[in-house]
Amino acid sequence: MLALLAASGAGTLALAYPEGAPWGAADSSASEHCASCHWERDAVPQSESIVLQGLPATLTAGEQYTLQLSLEGTTFEVSGFQVIALMERGTAGTFTPADDDVETSVHGTAIRSTAVRPSEGGSVQWRFDWRAPIGKLESITFLIAASAANNDQSPFGDQIHYREITVPAAPE
C-alpha cells in the first residue's frame, strides 16, 4: 500500500505514494493495485486476516454504520489499508474518517490510510463511518486491501491481503 522505491543516486529510500496508495488500489483487478508494488510475496485473496465489523446482515438506505477494519492473525510490523464501496448503479455511499483519526483520507466512495500503523500483538485496527446511499439501494460490495509490512521501507517481504464483502439491501 505505501509503496517504496529507491531514490536515485542517494542510496536512501523514498515513498512512491507518500499520501497513500493510488485510489482504486484495493481492487485486485485494477492496473495499479496494492500487490503491484508489494509484489515479493503472493497476495492473499479473500483473506480471513481481514475483518470488517459493524456491517449489518442487510443495509438500510441512508443509514450510517460505524465500521472497524482489522488486519489480524498474520506476522507484520506495520500496515495500511484501502476500502472501496461499489454498487452496480449509482453512488455507493460515503465514508467519513473517525473523529480521532487524522491518518485517513476519503475520495468519492473510497477511504485509505495515509500513514502506516504499527502492529499491536499481531493486529491493527482502523475505525471509520460509512453512510449507505439514499434512495433505491442495491447490494454494496466492499473491496478491501491491507498490507502486512515489515517496515523496512521497501516492497520486499510485505504481503497484501484482499477481501471482498457484499451486503444486500434490506427488502423494501
PDB file of C-alpha atoms in Angstrom:
ATOM      1  CA  MET A   1       0.000   0.000   0.000  1.00  0.00           C
ATOM      2  CA  LEU A   2       2.581   2.562   0.960  1.00  0.00           C
ATOM      3  CA  ALA A   3       4.952   1.548  -1.771  1.00  0.00           C
ATOM      4  CA  LEU A   4       8.602   2.408  -1.501  1.00  0.00           C
ATOM      5  CA  LEU A   5      11.183   2.890  -4.217  1.00  0.00           C
ATOM      6  CA  ALA A   6      14.890   3.558  -4.099  1.00  0.00           C
ATOM      7  CA  ALA A   7      15.696   7.238  -4.617  1.00  0.00           C
ATOM      8  CA  SER A   8      18.100   7.825  -7.465  1.00  0.00           C
ATOM      9  CA  GLY A   9      21.736   8.335  -6.563  1.00  0.00           C
ATOM     10  CA  ALA A  10      21.445   8.888  -2.815  1.00  0.00           C
ATOM     11  CA  GLY A  11      21.019   5.237  -1.816  1.00  0.00           C
ATOM     12  CA  THR A  12      18.147   6.167   0.502  1.00  0.00           C
ATOM     13  CA  LEU A  13      14.533   5.192   0.103  1.00  0.00           C
ATOM     14  CA  ALA A  14      11.587   7.424  -0.748  1.00  0.00           C
ATOM     15  CA  LEU A  15       7.870   6.791  -0.575  1.00  0.00           C
ATOM     16  CA  ALA A  16       6.436   6.136  -4.012  1.00  0.00           C
ATOM     17  CA  TYR A  17       2.978   7.160  -2.740  1.00  0.00           C
ATOM     18  CA  PRO A  18       3.617   9.382   0.315  1.00  0.00           C
ATOM     19  CA  GLU A  19      -0.091  10.187   0.746  1.00  0.00           C
ATOM     20  CA  GLY A  20      -1.305   6.583   0.430  1.00  0.00           C
ATOM     21  CA  ALA A  21      -1.867   4.006  -2.267  1.00  0.00           C
ATOM     22  CA  PRO A  22      -3.452   5.169  -5.537  1.00  0.00           C
ATOM     23  CA  TRP A  23      -7.228   5.407  -5.382  1.00  0.00           C
ATOM     24  CA  GLY A  24      -8.678   2.138  -6.641  1.00  0.00           C
ATOM     25  CA  ALA A  25      -5.713   0.025  -5.464  1.00  0.00           C
ATOM     26  CA  ALA A  26      -7.971  -2.149  -3.254  1.00  0.00           C
ATOM     27  CA  ASP A  27      -9.374  -3.617  -6.471  1.00  0.00           C
ATOM     28  CA  SER A  28      -7.007  -6.515  -7.175  1.00  0.00           C
ATOM     29  CA  SER A  29      -8.044  -6.465 -10.844  1.00  0.00           C
ATOM     30  CA  ALA A  30      -7.063  -2.793 -11.329  1.00  0.00           C
ATOM     31  CA  SER A  31      -3.897  -1.930 -13.242  1.00  0.00           C
ATOM     32  CA  GLU A  32      -2.422  -0.237 -10.144  1.00  0.00           C
ATOM     33  CA  HIS A  33      -3.397  -2.458  -7.228  1.00  0.00           C
ATOM     34  CA  CYS A  34      -1.645  -2.869  -3.881  1.00  0.00           C
ATOM     35  CA  ALA A  35       0.232  -6.030  -4.883  1.00  0.00           C
ATOM     36  CA  SER A  36       1.647  -4.175  -7.924  1.00  0.00           C
ATOM     37  CA  CYS A  37       4.122  -2.508  -5.564  1.00  0.00           C
ATOM     38  CA  HIS A  38       4.233  -5.051  -2.735  1.00  0.00           C
ATOM     39  CA  TRP A  39       4.938  -7.961  -5.054  1.00  0.00           C
ATOM     40  CA  GLU A  40       7.598 -10.159  -3.479  1.00  0.00           C
ATOM     41  CA  ARG A  41       5.122 -12.346  -1.567  1.00  0.00           C
ATOM     42  CA  ASP A  42       1.933 -13.641  -3.171  1.00  0.00           C
ATOM     43  CA  ALA A  43      -1.175 -11.638  -2.305  1.00  0.00           C
ATOM     44  CA  VAL A  44      -3.833 -13.375  -0.226  1.00  0.00           C
ATOM     45  CA  PRO A  45      -7.282 -13.265  -1.917  1.00  0.00           C
ATOM     46  CA  GLN A  46     -10.367 -13.403   0.331  1.00  0.00           C
ATOM     47  CA  SER A  47      -8.042 -13.231   3.327  1.00  0.00           C
ATOM     48  CA  GLU A  48      -9.530 -14.343   6.639  1.00  0.00           C
ATOM     49  CA  SER A  49      -6.984 -11.993   8.283  1.00  0.00           C
ATOM     50  CA  ILE A  50      -9.138  -9.024   7.216  1.00  0.00           C
ATOM     51  CA  VAL A  51     -12.137  -8.449   9.473  1.00  0.00           C
ATOM     52  CA  LEU A  52     -14.736  -5.710   8.898  1.00  0.00           C
ATOM     53  CA  GLN A  53     -17.074  -5.281  11.857  1.00  0.00           C
ATOM     54  CA  GLY A  54     -20.170  -3.102  12.032  1.00  0.00           C
ATOM     55  CA  LEU A  55     -21.970  -4.074   8.848  1.00  0.00           C
ATOM     56  CA  PRO A  56     -25.480  -5.464   9.332  1.00  0.00           C
ATOM     57  CA  ALA A  57     -26.900  -8.525   7.547  1.00  0.00           C
ATOM     58  CA  THR A  58     -28.836  -6.129   5.259  1.00  0.00           C
ATOM     59  CA  LEU A  59     -28.333  -2.416   4.550  1.00  0.00           C
ATOM     60  CA  THR A  60     -30.870   0.358   5.010  1.00  0.00           C
ATOM     61  CA  ALA A  61     -30.805   3.368   2.659  1.00  0.00           C
ATOM     62  CA  GLY A  62     -29.344   6.478   4.293  1.00  0.00           C
ATOM     63  CA  GLU A  63     -28.254   4.637   7.454  1.00  0.00           C
ATOM     64  CA  GLN A  64     -24.801   5.390   8.918  1.00  0.00           C
ATOM     65  CA  TYR A  65     -22.649   2.495  10.112  1.00  0.00           C
ATOM     66  CA  THR A  66     -19.548   2.769  12.284  1.00  0.00           C
ATOM     67  CA  LEU A  67     -17.092   0.219  10.931  1.00  0.00           C
ATOM     68  CA  GLN A  68     -13.923  -1.241  12.382  1.00  0.00           C
ATOM     69  CA  LEU A  69     -11.423  -2.736   9.962  1.00  0.00           C
ATOM     70  CA  SER A  70      -8.783  -5.090  11.361  1.00  0.00           C
ATOM     71  CA  LEU A  71      -5.835  -6.986   9.984  1.00  0.00           C
ATOM     72  CA  GLU A  72      -5.028  -9.799  12.383  1.00  0.00           C
ATOM     73  CA  GLY A  73      -3.544 -13.249  12.677  1.00  0.00           C
ATOM     74  CA  THR A  74      -0.528 -12.606  10.457  1.00  0.00           C
ATOM     75  CA  THR A  75       3.048 -11.512  11.142  1.00  0.00           C
ATOM     76  CA  PHE A  76       3.792  -7.870  10.351  1.00  0.00           C
ATOM     77  CA  GLU A  77       5.211  -4.720  11.914  1.00  0.00           C
ATOM     78  CA  VAL A  78       3.103  -2.043  10.181  1.00  0.00           C
ATOM     79  CA  SER A  79       0.025  -1.904   7.986  1.00  0.00           C
ATOM     80  CA  GLY A  80      -2.011   0.364   5.754  1.00  0.00           C
ATOM     81  CA  PHE A  81      -5.425  -0.120   4.130  1.00  0.00           C
ATOM     82  CA  GLN A  82      -7.864   0.937   1.444  1.00  0.00           C
ATOM     83  CA  VAL A  83     -11.591   0.222   1.165  1.00  0.00           C
ATOM     84  CA  ILE A  84     -13.779   0.887  -1.876  1.00  0.00           C
ATOM     85  CA  ALA A  85     -17.591   0.710  -1.739  1.00  0.00           C
ATOM     86  CA  LEU A  86     -19.236  -0.303  -5.027  1.00  0.00           C
ATOM     87  CA  MET A  87     -22.822  -0.527  -6.201  1.00  0.00           C
ATOM     88  CA  GLU A  88     -23.862  -1.666  -9.682  1.00  0.00           C
ATOM     89  CA  ARG A  89     -25.724   1.587 -10.382  1.00  0.00           C
ATOM     90  CA  GLY A  90     -25.242   4.934  -8.695  1.00  0.00           C
ATOM     91  CA  THR A  91     -23.076   6.136  -5.845  1.00  0.00           C
ATOM     92  CA  ALA A  92     -22.170   3.591  -3.188  1.00  0.00           C
ATOM     93  CA  GLY A  93     -22.489   5.792  -0.141  1.00  0.00           C
ATOM     94  CA  THR A  94     -19.914   7.947   1.629  1.00  0.00           C
ATOM     95  CA  PHE A  95     -17.064   7.323   4.051  1.00  0.00           C
ATOM     96  CA  THR A  96     -16.083   9.605   6.938  1.00  0.00           C
ATOM     97  CA  PRO A  97     -12.893   9.171   8.966  1.00  0.00           C
ATOM     98  CA  ALA A  98     -13.321   8.660  12.702  1.00  0.00           C
ATOM     99  CA  ASP A  99     -13.072  11.933  14.658  1.00  0.00           C
ATOM    100  CA  ASP A 100      -9.746  10.932  16.185  1.00  0.00           C
ATOM    101  CA  ASP A 101      -8.165   9.518  13.001  1.00  0.00           C
ATOM    102  CA  VAL A 102      -6.100  12.075  11.105  1.00  0.00           C
ATOM    103  CA  GLU A 103      -4.254   9.344   9.191  1.00  0.00           C
ATOM    104  CA  THR A 104      -7.036   8.545   6.706  1.00  0.00           C
ATOM    105  CA  SER A 105      -8.392  10.293   3.643  1.00  0.00           C
ATOM    106  CA  VAL A 106     -11.570   9.925   1.615  1.00  0.00           C
ATOM    107  CA  HIS A 107     -12.123  10.189  -2.122  1.00  0.00           C
ATOM    108  CA  GLY A 108     -15.597   9.520  -3.500  1.00  0.00           C
ATOM    109  CA  THR A 109     -16.641   6.073  -2.324  1.00  0.00           C
ATOM    110  CA  ALA A 110     -13.197   5.057  -1.044  1.00  0.00           C
ATOM    111  CA  ILE A 111     -11.179   5.529   2.143  1.00  0.00           C
ATOM    112  CA  ARG A 112      -7.482   4.817   2.738  1.00  0.00           C
ATOM    113  CA  SER A 113      -4.762   5.166   5.310  1.00  0.00           C
ATOM    114  CA  THR A 114      -2.231   7.926   4.713  1.00  0.00           C
ATOM    115  CA  ALA A 115       0.349   6.596   7.174  1.00  0.00           C
ATOM    116  CA  VAL A 116       1.304   3.123   8.311  1.00  0.00           C
ATOM    117  CA  ARG A 117       0.023   1.961  11.664  1.00  0.00           C
ATOM    118  CA  PRO A 118       2.113  -0.315  13.927  1.00  0.00           C
ATOM    119  CA  SER A 119       1.005  -3.822  14.777  1.00  0.00           C
ATOM    120  CA  GLU A 120      -0.029  -4.330  18.377  1.00  0.00           C
ATOM    121  CA  GLY A 121       0.252  -8.003  19.230  1.00  0.00           C
ATOM    122  CA  GLY A 122      -0.249  -9.093  15.612  1.00  0.00           C
ATOM    123  CA  SER A 123      -3.258  -6.864  14.987  1.00  0.00           C
ATOM    124  CA  VAL A 124      -4.049  -3.365  13.750  1.00  0.00           C
ATOM    125  CA  GLN A 125      -7.413  -1.571  13.604  1.00  0.00           C
ATOM    126  CA  TRP A 126      -8.946   1.457  11.943  1.00  0.00           C
ATOM    127  CA  ARG A 127     -12.355   2.995  12.629  1.00  0.00           C
ATOM    128  CA  PHE A 128     -14.484   4.989  10.191  1.00  0.00           C
ATOM    129  CA  ASP A 129     -18.105   5.619   9.284  1.00  0.00           C
ATOM    130  CA  TRP A 130     -19.903   4.676   6.093  1.00  0.00           C
ATOM    131  CA  ARG A 131     -23.334   6.032   5.146  1.00  0.00           C
ATOM    132  CA  ALA A 132     -25.462   3.999   2.744  1.00  0.00           C
ATOM    133  CA  PRO A 133     -26.786   5.918  -0.239  1.00  0.00           C
ATOM    134  CA  ILE A 134     -30.237   7.488  -0.041  1.00  0.00           C
ATOM    135  CA  GLY A 135     -32.917   6.267  -2.423  1.00  0.00           C
ATOM    136  CA  LYS A 136     -33.058   2.965  -4.266  1.00  0.00           C
ATOM    137  CA  LEU A 137     -30.466   0.773  -2.592  1.00  0.00           C
ATOM    138  CA  GLU A 138     -28.796  -2.265  -4.128  1.00  0.00           C
ATOM    139  CA  SER A 139     -26.254  -4.659  -2.710  1.00  0.00           C
ATOM    140  CA  ILE A 140     -22.992  -2.939  -1.815  1.00  0.00           C
ATOM    141  CA  THR A 141     -19.632  -4.616  -2.336  1.00  0.00           C
ATOM    142  CA  PHE A 142     -16.690  -3.534  -0.205  1.00  0.00           C
ATOM    143  CA  LEU A 143     -13.280  -4.166  -1.778  1.00  0.00           C
ATOM    144  CA  ILE A 144     -10.668  -4.190   0.986  1.00  0.00           C
ATOM    145  CA  ALA A 145      -6.884  -4.339   0.848  1.00  0.00           C
ATOM    146  CA  ALA A 146      -4.469  -4.266   3.781  1.00  0.00           C
ATOM    147  CA  SER A 147      -0.705  -4.561   3.819  1.00  0.00           C
ATOM    148  CA  ALA A 148       1.188  -6.791   6.228  1.00  0.00           C
ATOM    149  CA  ALA A 149       4.512  -4.978   6.002  1.00  0.00           C
ATOM    150  CA  ASN A 150       7.876  -5.481   7.660  1.00  0.00           C
ATOM    151  CA  ASN A 151       8.631  -1.733   7.938  1.00  0.00           C
ATOM    152  CA  ASP A 152      11.974  -1.937   6.115  1.00  0.00           C
ATOM    153  CA  GLN A 153      10.836   0.810   3.730  1.00  0.00           C
ATOM    154  CA  SER A 154      10.980  -1.417   0.674  1.00  0.00           C
ATOM    155  CA  PRO A 155       8.435  -3.535  -1.242  1.00  0.00           C
ATOM    156  CA  PHE A 156      10.327  -6.674  -0.219  1.00  0.00           C
ATOM    157  CA  GLY A 157       8.922  -9.017   2.419  1.00  0.00           C
ATOM    158  CA  ASP A 158       5.487  -7.352   2.519  1.00  0.00           C
ATOM    159  CA  GLN A 159       2.245  -9.168   1.792  1.00  0.00           C
ATOM    160  CA  ILE A 160      -1.070  -7.754   0.611  1.00  0.00           C
ATOM    161  CA  HIS A 161      -4.339  -9.185   1.880  1.00  0.00           C
ATOM    162  CA  TYR A 162      -7.543  -8.663  -0.116  1.00  0.00           C
ATOM    163  CA  ARG A 163     -11.136  -9.290   0.892  1.00  0.00           C
ATOM    164  CA  GLU A 164     -14.443  -8.672  -0.868  1.00  0.00           C
ATOM    165  CA  ILE A 165     -17.600  -8.396   1.231  1.00  0.00           C
ATOM    166  CA  THR A 166     -21.060  -7.937  -0.312  1.00  0.00           C
ATOM    167  CA  VAL A 167     -24.017  -6.882   1.817  1.00  0.00           C
ATOM    168  CA  PRO A 168     -27.541  -6.952   0.335  1.00  0.00           C
ATOM    169  CA  ALA A 169     -30.051  -4.134   0.688  1.00  0.00           C
ATOM    170  CA  ALA A 170     -32.883  -4.610   3.146  1.00  0.00           C
ATOM    171  CA  PRO A 171     -36.146  -5.573   1.416  1.00  0.00           C
ATOM    172  CA  GLU A 172     -38.405  -2.600   0.711  1.00  0.00           C
TER     173      GLU A 172
END
